[in-house]
């Protein structure tokens, strides 16, 4: 064995400046994800749509108040009720003409009842503007969405990280708690809370707070279990980093993708949950409108006044769809397997 | 041992680490291991995969709790350290990891990765001081200074490993555990990193525990070598003694498995099979000094036989 062990010379890397210069621009993880997200047209469109809707919902607070949408002229119910959408343009289906129940020809109820105002989205059975009611419903849906997100982030992520990081008995107990909680049907939780606090947006949000974070906590715990065995976590430990710091600096940034995608999946669920609850009268109290209650109210009139159910349904579907498509795009953008490394 | 008996930096006494102790699936990851590492030396630890080399390294750094035995660092017992004293100890001993890809957090900039130890131990008073220190460290390991604002995935394996080395050096340690620092790198880069480590050792009077399974590289860098198998330390001696005059049959088998870069010699190379019954026959074995400074795990009779064999 005559290995020339004395003659090792550094190969190549002698002049480090010239040799090791990296010409590629420095892209952070987020920039890289953004670059990949931009490749997905549907996701980008969904994102702008959601930004627009969010902005619109916030600004709408100024010119469409809750009262505005709820109040109606009790003396003129007959005059204003069930007016079809009228854009003022000759667009079929949006020109203020409708076939009244039992009639064979389309008529113009605006002209018949001598209504001067054009209702862009028509009115409901007691003459309230459907457009305003949909805006209020939209606000409630988004409020539910935002609170579901916050709860997911605050409770779900911290519960999951703590459980996974501690491991052992603590982890077992915390996971059993999750299993017990997730085995209770949501509907029962909502009914109970509704009994306690009265139905309304608050009890819906509390119901989501109690049950919505469970899957996030599980996912985050799984990620924590695998990430905490990584060498860089060991390195941080051996440098003396505290557990909280390790969680904030090493664990959570590395599961940011999972967390964001999970949120994007929770949000449409929460919106749908609220709509379903409102539709079965466990949600918001009338006269407050929510997309769900608008749909259920209009159900009986579906055959005669389809627009009353189609408009809130379309809004609900579009928002949920946008969240799901954006979530899809984000998942691809964050997927480590798709990255070049 | 040498005549002047240099200072012992790390002393392991009868260290044991059992996983699932007392259960049917008990694993003796470290089984009664004792050895010393002297100040300023490079102690190489070799053995096959799963022999407990890495576990020993991590146990010394207190990443695992030993089941029994003591670890002494610089004259102080560190086996049961907690809190402040533990972080003080960790400032003195650091680790270089095997996989440079996995040991750097991909979400952090190189600057923040290297400065992590500085931040934790509050070694820099201002942001400027911190950045200067990072630049010095980058310079020390031969990386371009402009690289501090980049992310680990932009670097090659060898560069990443050098970032890992810079991170370990940031807290100015006395003792570095290099856990297979070169096994994930290709051969030309291996030389780079090993030479860098040697250079740093001279400059900063570091002590290394060099864990590897590549015997020729271990011989090149180490002053003394320990051979591990199944959680037990089988043989300790100077690099030359272990490499050229192996005593334990396992060491002989291990050495006979090294390919020789000479076709004529290689074609005649005979692999010596290792009969593991020598470890499992249940006899009481201790570390016995066969030649000065050359210990082997054996019974008295076996030691006598090894000695005889040598002549």
XYZ file of C-alpha atoms in Angstrom:
652
model
C 0.000 0.000 0.000
C 2.057 2.870 -1.203
C -0.460 5.667 -1.231
C 1.157 8.999 -1.939
C -0.493 10.568 1.001
C 2.014 13.401 1.287
C 1.336 14.866 -2.137
C -2.288 15.992 -1.959
C -2.684 19.392 -3.519
C -5.828 21.439 -3.662
C -7.170 20.938 -7.136
C -8.743 23.794 -8.990
C -9.838 25.950 -6.121
C -6.591 27.837 -5.636
C -7.788 31.200 -6.829
C -11.155 31.269 -5.222
C -12.305 34.604 -6.640
C -12.286 33.629 -10.259
C -13.116 30.015 -9.801
C -16.018 30.151 -7.470
C -17.920 33.157 -8.630
C -21.597 32.356 -9.017
C -23.072 34.319 -11.877
C -26.668 33.314 -11.355
C -28.661 36.028 -9.587
C -29.359 35.249 -5.950
C -32.929 34.041 -5.733
C -34.452 33.534 -2.353
C -36.871 30.718 -1.720
C -39.814 33.097 -2.025
C -38.581 34.655 -5.243
C -38.119 31.215 -6.692
C -41.613 30.166 -5.650
C -43.051 33.366 -7.112
C -41.254 32.726 -10.374
C -42.771 29.266 -10.571
C -46.210 30.481 -9.527
C -46.183 32.970 -12.379
C -45.861 30.117 -14.844
C -49.286 28.868 -13.792
C -51.720 31.226 -15.517
C -54.832 29.918 -13.776
C -53.276 30.419 -10.370
C -52.220 33.958 -11.221
C -55.699 34.829 -12.469
C -57.189 33.316 -9.305
C -54.806 35.294 -7.185
C -55.694 38.612 -8.799
C -59.380 37.703 -8.612
C -59.081 37.026 -4.882
C -57.120 40.205 -4.290
C -59.780 42.134 -6.178
C -62.616 40.471 -4.227
C -60.885 41.118 -0.913
C -60.279 44.763 -1.774
C -63.828 45.110 -3.005
C -65.252 43.564 0.172
C -63.250 45.934 2.330
C -64.132 49.040 0.323
C -67.790 48.002 0.102
C -68.120 48.580 3.839
C -68.294 52.284 3.076
C -71.147 52.331 0.618
C -73.121 49.181 1.378
C -73.901 48.892 5.072
C -75.561 45.944 6.732
C -78.713 48.002 7.346
C -78.764 49.125 3.778
C -78.948 45.542 2.604
C -81.443 44.414 5.228
C -83.977 47.187 5.184
C -86.914 47.205 2.803
C -89.802 49.489 2.062
C -92.691 47.685 3.791
C -95.299 49.788 2.043
C -94.050 49.002 -1.428
C -93.125 45.323 -1.151
C -95.441 44.509 -3.996
C -93.860 47.119 -6.202
C -90.235 46.163 -5.682
C -90.388 42.407 -5.137
C -88.842 39.903 -7.489
C -87.519 42.380 -10.017
C -85.202 40.636 -12.481
C -81.620 41.806 -13.084
C -81.570 44.838 -15.351
C -78.396 46.187 -16.825
C -80.057 48.816 -18.929
C -78.541 47.240 -22.037
C -80.364 44.951 -24.438
C -78.668 41.768 -23.224
C -81.026 38.776 -23.201
C -81.586 37.659 -19.590
C -80.160 40.895 -18.250
C -82.582 43.379 -19.689
C -85.128 43.445 -16.908
C -87.567 41.132 -18.703
C -88.804 37.906 -17.153
C -91.544 35.343 -17.606
C -93.841 35.846 -14.651
C -95.173 32.638 -13.051
C -97.936 31.285 -15.247
C -97.241 33.675 -18.117
C -96.165 32.546 -21.568
C -94.542 35.779 -22.710
C -91.713 37.733 -21.107
C -92.842 40.946 -19.524
C -91.034 43.920 -18.070
C -91.945 44.169 -14.364
C -89.984 47.425 -14.099
C -92.347 49.081 -16.512
C -95.431 47.391 -15.110
C -94.722 48.467 -11.515
C -93.368 51.822 -12.595
C -89.919 51.320 -11.003
C -87.408 53.968 -12.117
C -84.323 52.415 -10.581
C -82.359 49.700 -12.358
C -81.426 46.782 -10.104
C -78.266 45.324 -11.647
C -78.800 42.003 -9.903
C -82.526 42.202 -9.324
C -84.397 42.095 -6.027
C -85.554 39.351 -3.689
C -89.058 38.337 -2.605
C -89.556 41.385 -0.395
C -87.886 43.883 -2.655
C -84.368 44.142 -1.246
C -81.510 44.628 -3.692
C -79.943 41.239 -4.344
C -76.649 42.879 -5.293
C -76.318 44.519 -1.883
C -77.276 41.322 -0.111
C -74.694 39.342 -2.048
C -72.028 41.903 -1.109
C -72.906 41.508 2.577
C -72.874 37.730 2.191
C -69.503 37.934 0.496
C -68.132 39.932 3.404
C -69.329 37.291 5.833
C -67.800 34.511 3.748
C -64.471 36.315 3.621
C -64.601 37.065 7.339
C -65.064 33.368 7.972
C -62.223 32.616 5.551
C -59.829 35.022 7.260
C -60.633 33.789 10.736
C -60.207 30.199 9.595
C -56.770 31.154 8.236
C -55.716 32.874 11.436
C -56.897 29.975 13.570
C -55.082 27.533 11.315
C -51.898 29.544 11.620
C -52.027 30.316 15.301
C -53.468 27.166 16.821
C -52.770 24.562 14.149
C -49.136 25.423 13.490
C -48.092 25.943 17.088
C -49.934 22.851 18.301
C -48.373 20.732 15.563
C -44.838 22.029 16.034
C -45.035 21.620 19.794
C -46.419 18.108 19.589
C -43.897 16.945 17.005
C -40.920 18.623 18.627
C -41.580 17.311 22.129
C -42.375 13.813 20.914
C -42.817 10.892 23.263
C -45.728 10.835 25.674
C -46.662 14.471 25.118
C -46.961 13.812 21.402
C -49.090 10.705 21.950
C -51.477 12.541 24.269
C -51.749 15.565 21.972
C -52.426 13.382 18.960
C -55.139 11.437 20.803
C -56.769 14.754 21.690
C -56.819 15.637 17.995
C -58.316 12.270 17.142
C -61.047 12.641 19.739
C -61.865 16.150 18.551
C -61.967 15.173 14.918
C -64.287 12.270 15.659
C -66.998 14.667 16.844
C -69.085 15.694 13.824
C -68.807 19.408 13.051
C -72.536 19.769 12.837
C -72.954 18.692 16.447
C -70.318 21.171 17.568
C -72.075 23.988 15.726
C -75.483 23.039 17.062
C -74.162 22.967 20.606
C -72.428 26.305 20.243
C -75.516 27.686 18.554
C -77.541 26.613 21.574
C -75.057 28.247 23.907
C -74.407 31.516 22.109
C -77.285 31.714 19.691
C -76.667 31.166 16.018
C -74.673 33.792 14.151
C -71.302 34.459 12.622
C -69.586 34.316 16.017
C -70.713 30.802 16.732
C -69.695 29.691 13.246
C -66.233 31.144 13.777
C -65.969 29.483 17.180
C -67.047 26.197 15.664
C -64.327 26.550 13.018
C -61.871 27.520 15.731
C -62.665 24.299 17.574
C -62.387 21.951 14.633
C -60.749 23.662 11.662
C -57.138 23.525 12.810
C -56.990 19.771 13.342
C -55.719 18.761 9.932
C -53.201 21.609 9.921
C -51.897 20.491 13.312
C -51.494 16.958 12.008
C -49.674 17.998 8.863
C -47.360 20.337 10.732
C -46.633 17.660 13.322
C -45.715 15.197 10.581
C -43.406 17.715 8.960
C -41.854 18.529 12.327
C -41.176 14.870 12.995
C -39.210 14.548 9.782
C -37.543 17.966 9.886
C -36.304 17.647 13.450
C -34.053 14.782 12.410
C -32.351 16.909 9.773
C -28.705 17.712 10.185
C -29.230 21.453 10.194
C -31.504 21.127 13.196
C -28.834 19.026 14.906
C -26.287 21.656 13.951
C -28.450 24.389 15.458
C -28.856 22.288 18.580
C -25.141 21.734 18.849
C -24.632 25.486 18.507
C -26.903 25.892 21.514
C -29.967 27.338 19.787
C -33.121 27.243 21.911
C -36.111 25.139 20.898
C -38.316 28.143 20.185
C -35.665 29.671 17.953
C -35.169 26.369 16.135
C -38.905 26.191 15.504
C -39.049 29.742 14.156
C -35.797 29.756 12.183
C -35.544 26.196 10.938
C -38.781 24.266 11.200
C -41.518 26.682 10.143
C -39.678 28.234 7.148
C -39.026 24.762 5.818
C -42.663 23.794 5.972
C -43.984 27.131 4.738
C -45.086 25.470 1.508
C -47.132 22.842 3.290
C -48.655 25.427 5.599
C -49.712 27.747 2.791
C -51.170 24.944 0.740
C -53.025 23.639 3.770
C -54.502 27.084 4.357
C -55.613 27.310 0.758
C -57.440 24.018 1.262
C -58.983 25.060 4.588
C -60.369 28.333 3.325
C -62.837 27.006 0.727
C -63.889 24.368 3.226
C -64.635 27.035 5.800
C -66.555 29.137 3.287
C -68.598 26.149 2.203
C -69.151 25.165 5.819
C -70.570 28.591 6.602
C -72.786 28.488 3.536
C -74.128 25.058 4.418
C -74.813 26.079 7.994
C -76.604 29.233 6.910
C -78.585 27.222 4.394
C -79.868 24.915 7.115
C -80.586 27.832 9.450
C -77.739 27.142 11.838
C -75.716 30.047 10.551
C -76.344 33.761 10.369
C -79.629 35.035 11.695
C -82.061 36.686 9.299
C -82.275 39.407 8.163
C -78.461 39.301 7.818
C -77.583 37.818 4.475
C -74.939 35.248 3.837
C -74.323 33.460 0.584
C -75.691 30.273 2.100
C -78.868 31.832 3.462
C -79.483 33.670 0.171
C -79.302 30.368 -1.653
C -81.626 28.597 0.746
C -84.120 31.490 0.762
C -84.321 31.506 -2.996
C -84.641 27.767 -3.240
C -88.454 27.743 -3.201
C -88.577 30.205 -6.070
C -85.955 28.439 -8.166
C -88.329 27.676 -11.028
C -89.716 31.204 -11.287
C -86.850 33.445 -10.290
C -83.679 31.412 -11.011
C -81.448 34.514 -10.851
C -82.076 34.773 -7.094
C -80.257 31.480 -6.546
C -77.814 31.660 -9.458
C -76.114 34.895 -8.477
C -75.119 33.985 -4.880
C -74.222 30.450 -6.024
C -71.978 31.803 -8.755
C -70.162 34.064 -6.293
C -69.712 31.199 -3.839
C -68.420 28.841 -6.509
C -66.060 31.443 -7.990
C -64.467 32.255 -4.644
C -64.029 28.627 -3.671
C -62.703 27.771 -7.098
C -60.228 30.639 -6.986
C -58.908 29.511 -3.626
C -58.570 25.927 -4.811
C -56.823 26.891 -8.055
C -54.471 29.237 -6.243
C -53.780 26.507 -3.698
C -52.955 24.134 -6.520
C -50.600 26.644 -8.083
C -48.929 27.339 -4.756
C -48.458 23.649 -4.103
C -46.644 23.284 -7.408
C -44.636 26.424 -6.738
C -43.507 25.215 -3.327
C -43.015 21.591 -4.235
C -39.376 20.858 -3.477
C -39.272 18.134 -6.103
C -40.128 20.650 -8.772
C -37.274 22.937 -7.759
C -33.970 22.633 -9.525
C -32.142 21.538 -6.431
C 1.362 6.717 24.344
C 4.099 9.205 23.833
C 6.646 9.889 26.546
C 5.637 13.428 27.504
C 1.931 12.378 27.775
C 0.199 15.423 26.301
C -2.938 16.813 27.884
C -6.116 14.836 27.462
C -8.837 16.984 25.933
C -11.641 14.467 25.711
C -11.911 11.358 27.813
C -14.583 8.731 27.374
C -14.879 6.227 30.201
C -16.947 3.125 29.775
C -19.500 5.009 27.667
C -22.721 3.158 26.922
C -25.744 4.135 24.919
C -28.552 1.636 24.584
C -31.698 2.329 22.634
C -34.894 0.643 23.886
C -33.083 -0.508 26.984
C -34.475 -3.659 28.563
C -36.833 -4.392 25.683
C -36.566 -7.181 23.166
C -35.378 -4.762 20.488
C -32.566 -3.323 22.572
C -29.757 -1.871 20.471
C -26.356 -1.364 21.968
C -25.229 1.564 19.876
C -22.244 2.230 22.116
C -21.088 -0.688 24.193
C -18.545 0.076 26.930
C -16.328 2.355 24.901
C -13.370 4.132 26.478
C -10.761 6.242 24.755
C -8.957 9.531 25.122
C -8.290 12.284 22.638
C -5.225 14.381 23.309
C -5.064 18.075 22.736
C -3.994 18.976 19.223
C -4.282 15.516 17.727
C -6.562 14.068 15.113
C -8.270 10.948 16.322
C -9.718 8.884 13.518
C -12.655 6.623 14.147
C -13.326 3.975 11.525
C -15.760 1.143 11.184
C -18.512 -0.108 8.948
C -21.923 1.522 8.635
C -23.966 1.142 11.771
C -20.982 0.463 13.974
C -21.759 3.438 16.192
C -19.147 5.947 15.032
C -21.602 8.748 14.404
C -23.479 7.934 17.583
C -20.302 8.368 19.600
C -19.672 11.737 17.971
C -23.179 12.933 18.695
C -23.087 11.610 22.235
C -19.907 13.543 22.952
C -21.697 16.681 21.789
C -24.611 15.778 24.054
C -27.046 15.388 21.216
C -27.847 11.978 22.713
C -28.037 11.131 26.401
C -25.609 8.305 27.241
C -27.058 5.386 29.213
C -23.988 5.102 31.389
C -20.362 6.139 31.569
C -18.727 9.539 31.656
C -17.462 12.058 29.141
C -14.793 14.431 30.354
C -13.924 17.514 28.348
C -10.917 19.612 29.264
C -10.851 18.156 32.772
C -14.551 18.722 33.432
C -17.252 16.086 33.512
C -19.759 17.070 30.839
C -21.980 13.997 30.993
C -24.719 15.678 32.988
C -24.356 19.294 31.884
C -27.468 21.409 31.526
C -28.457 24.950 30.642
C -25.765 27.575 30.721
C -22.826 25.247 31.272
C -24.005 23.114 28.389
C -24.004 26.051 26.005
C -20.572 27.011 27.329
C -19.367 23.505 26.511
C -20.939 23.632 23.087
C -19.000 26.745 22.316
C -15.855 24.683 22.707
C -16.850 21.680 20.708
C -18.511 21.700 17.339
C -19.511 19.317 14.630
C -19.064 19.085 10.884
C -21.761 16.979 9.314
C -21.676 14.253 6.751
C -24.124 15.501 4.164
C -23.463 19.129 3.248
C -26.817 19.213 1.467
C -28.776 18.267 4.570
C -26.756 20.136 7.122
C -27.509 23.618 5.779
C -30.968 25.098 6.087
C -32.021 25.929 2.540
C -34.216 28.822 3.646
C -31.382 30.771 5.214
C -28.716 32.894 3.606
C -25.154 31.725 3.987
C -24.473 34.741 6.178
C -27.186 33.756 8.638
C -26.167 30.111 8.602
C -22.587 30.938 9.511
C -23.617 33.587 12.013
C -26.016 31.309 13.838
C -23.444 30.368 16.465
C -22.377 33.999 16.773
C -25.966 35.032 17.394
C -26.699 32.279 19.871
C -23.642 33.011 21.962
C -23.819 36.798 21.500
C -20.294 36.925 20.174
C -20.849 40.024 18.055
C -21.847 43.335 19.557
C -23.082 44.974 16.381
C -24.362 43.985 13.007
C -21.146 45.215 11.391
C -19.017 43.098 13.662
C -21.182 40.108 12.853
C -20.852 40.642 9.118
C -17.113 41.171 9.359
C -16.752 37.961 11.284
C -18.757 36.117 8.640
C -16.524 37.554 5.920
C -13.434 36.449 7.811
C -14.814 32.950 8.148
C -15.735 32.782 4.477
C -12.238 33.904 3.647
C -10.771 31.339 6.014
C -12.509 28.458 4.274
C -11.682 29.864 0.849
C -15.064 31.072 -0.282
C -15.807 34.221 -2.189
C -16.881 37.061 0.090
C -19.775 38.014 -2.155
C -21.362 34.689 -1.433
C -22.657 35.606 1.972
C -26.004 36.754 0.646
C -26.635 33.584 -1.328
C -28.556 30.463 -0.500
C -26.961 27.046 0.067
C -28.516 25.380 -2.963
C -26.451 27.622 -5.228
C -23.217 26.030 -4.070
C -21.433 22.859 -5.026
C -20.974 20.038 -2.543
C -17.439 21.037 -1.606
C -18.421 24.678 -1.170
C -21.343 23.679 1.009
C -19.113 21.550 3.163
C -16.832 24.543 3.578
C -19.823 26.604 4.673
C -20.496 23.893 7.244
C -16.904 24.128 8.413
C -17.164 27.912 8.656
C -20.299 27.547 10.749
C -18.527 25.189 13.121
C -15.555 27.556 13.385
C -17.714 30.609 14.061
C -17.809 29.980 17.797
C -14.042 29.428 17.930
C -14.123 25.867 19.231
C -11.212 23.831 20.543
C -12.583 20.501 19.505
C -14.328 19.555 16.279
C -16.119 16.341 15.558
C -15.983 15.735 11.842
C -18.686 13.203 11.108
C -17.730 11.684 7.770
C -17.134 15.165 6.372
C -15.908 13.894 3.037
C -17.915 10.788 2.288
C -20.593 12.718 0.395
C -18.039 14.525 -1.773
C -16.288 13.452 -4.911
C -12.628 12.575 -4.728
C -11.040 15.832 -5.895
C -13.216 17.796 -3.502
C -12.385 15.366 -0.694
C -8.751 16.383 -0.919
C -9.788 20.046 -0.877
C -11.799 19.680 2.268
C -9.313 17.454 4.075
C -6.457 19.821 3.290
C -8.548 22.736 4.470
C -9.219 20.904 7.717
C -5.531 20.168 8.193
C -4.624 23.765 7.531
C -7.239 25.033 9.963
C -5.985 22.610 12.565
C -2.510 24.105 12.350
C -3.747 27.694 12.344
C -6.209 27.366 15.185
C -4.628 24.472 17.119
C -7.779 22.417 16.845
C -8.391 18.892 17.985
C -10.396 16.651 15.696
C -12.398 13.526 16.100
C -12.452 12.407 12.494
C -15.136 9.852 11.760
C -14.951 8.052 8.436
C -15.081 4.731 6.754
C -12.470 5.563 4.160
C -9.355 4.082 5.708
C -6.792 5.698 3.465
C -8.205 9.164 4.121
C -8.300 8.459 7.847
C -4.700 7.365 7.790
C -3.723 10.497 5.909
C -5.270 12.873 8.419
C -5.176 11.008 11.734
C -2.518 10.723 14.377
C -4.269 7.867 16.092
C -7.018 5.575 14.919
C -9.769 3.689 16.713
C -11.573 0.820 14.996
C -15.199 0.233 15.848
C -17.512 -2.661 15.184
C -21.023 -3.294 16.518
C -20.780 -0.524 19.088
C -17.500 -1.768 20.515
C -14.086 -0.254 20.104
C -11.849 -3.086 18.957
C -8.465 -1.501 18.508
C -6.720 1.794 19.186
C -3.260 2.779 18.120
C -1.235 5.267 16.170
C -2.241 5.552 12.549
C 0.882 3.713 11.463
C 0.493 0.910 13.951
C -3.136 0.234 13.137
C -2.603 0.574 9.418
C 0.605 -1.386 9.075
C 0.471 -3.779 12.007
C -3.170 -4.472 12.699
C -3.846 -6.796 15.626
C -7.528 -7.484 15.704
C -8.888 -9.810 12.997
C -11.610 -7.265 12.195
C -9.048 -4.567 11.503
C -7.138 -6.971 9.302
C -10.272 -7.798 7.394
C -11.118 -4.118 7.033
C -7.650 -3.275 5.735
C -7.677 -6.173 3.319
C -10.796 -4.724 1.726
C -9.052 -1.556 0.533
C -8.535 -1.642 -3.215
C -5.005 -0.929 -4.380
C -4.512 1.376 -7.364
C -2.096 -1.013 -8.995
C -3.629 -3.662 -11.232
C -0.930 -6.228 -10.553
C -1.127 -5.948 -6.805
C -4.894 -5.595 -6.901
C -5.378 -8.814 -8.831
C -3.502 -10.683 -6.106
C -5.239 -8.953 -3.225
C -6.859 -11.487 -0.924
C -9.772 -10.391 1.154
C -9.562 -11.756 4.682
C -12.956 -12.877 5.930
C -13.849 -11.797 9.413
C -15.201 -14.393 11.796
C -17.387 -12.420 14.173
C -17.591 -15.260 16.697
C -14.613 -13.632 18.341
C -16.979 -10.940 19.579
C -20.017 -13.039 20.318
C -18.601 -15.998 22.222
C -19.457 -14.319 25.517
C -15.936 -14.178 26.953
C -14.918 -11.196 29.028
C -12.674 -8.922 26.958
C -10.901 -5.741 27.935
C -8.654 -3.265 26.178
C -5.151 -4.650 26.537
C -1.971 -2.865 25.554
C -0.151 -5.218 23.209
C 2.471 -2.776 22.014
C 3.119 0.613 23.627
C 0.140 2.770 22.796
C -1.509 0.049 20.771
C -4.558 -1.414 22.453
C -6.822 -4.212 21.387
C -10.057 -5.616 22.764
C -9.134 -9.154 23.749
C -8.766 -11.753 26.470
C -5.308 -12.279 27.986
C -4.679 -15.356 25.858
C -5.744 -13.660 22.659
C -3.531 -10.689 23.409
C -0.599 -13.008 23.901
C -1.449 -14.694 20.630
C -1.638 -11.339 18.804
C 1.741 -10.416 20.216
C 3.230 -13.676 19.088
C 1.734 -13.329 15.666
C 3.555 -10.055 15.161
C 7.009 -11.432 15.546
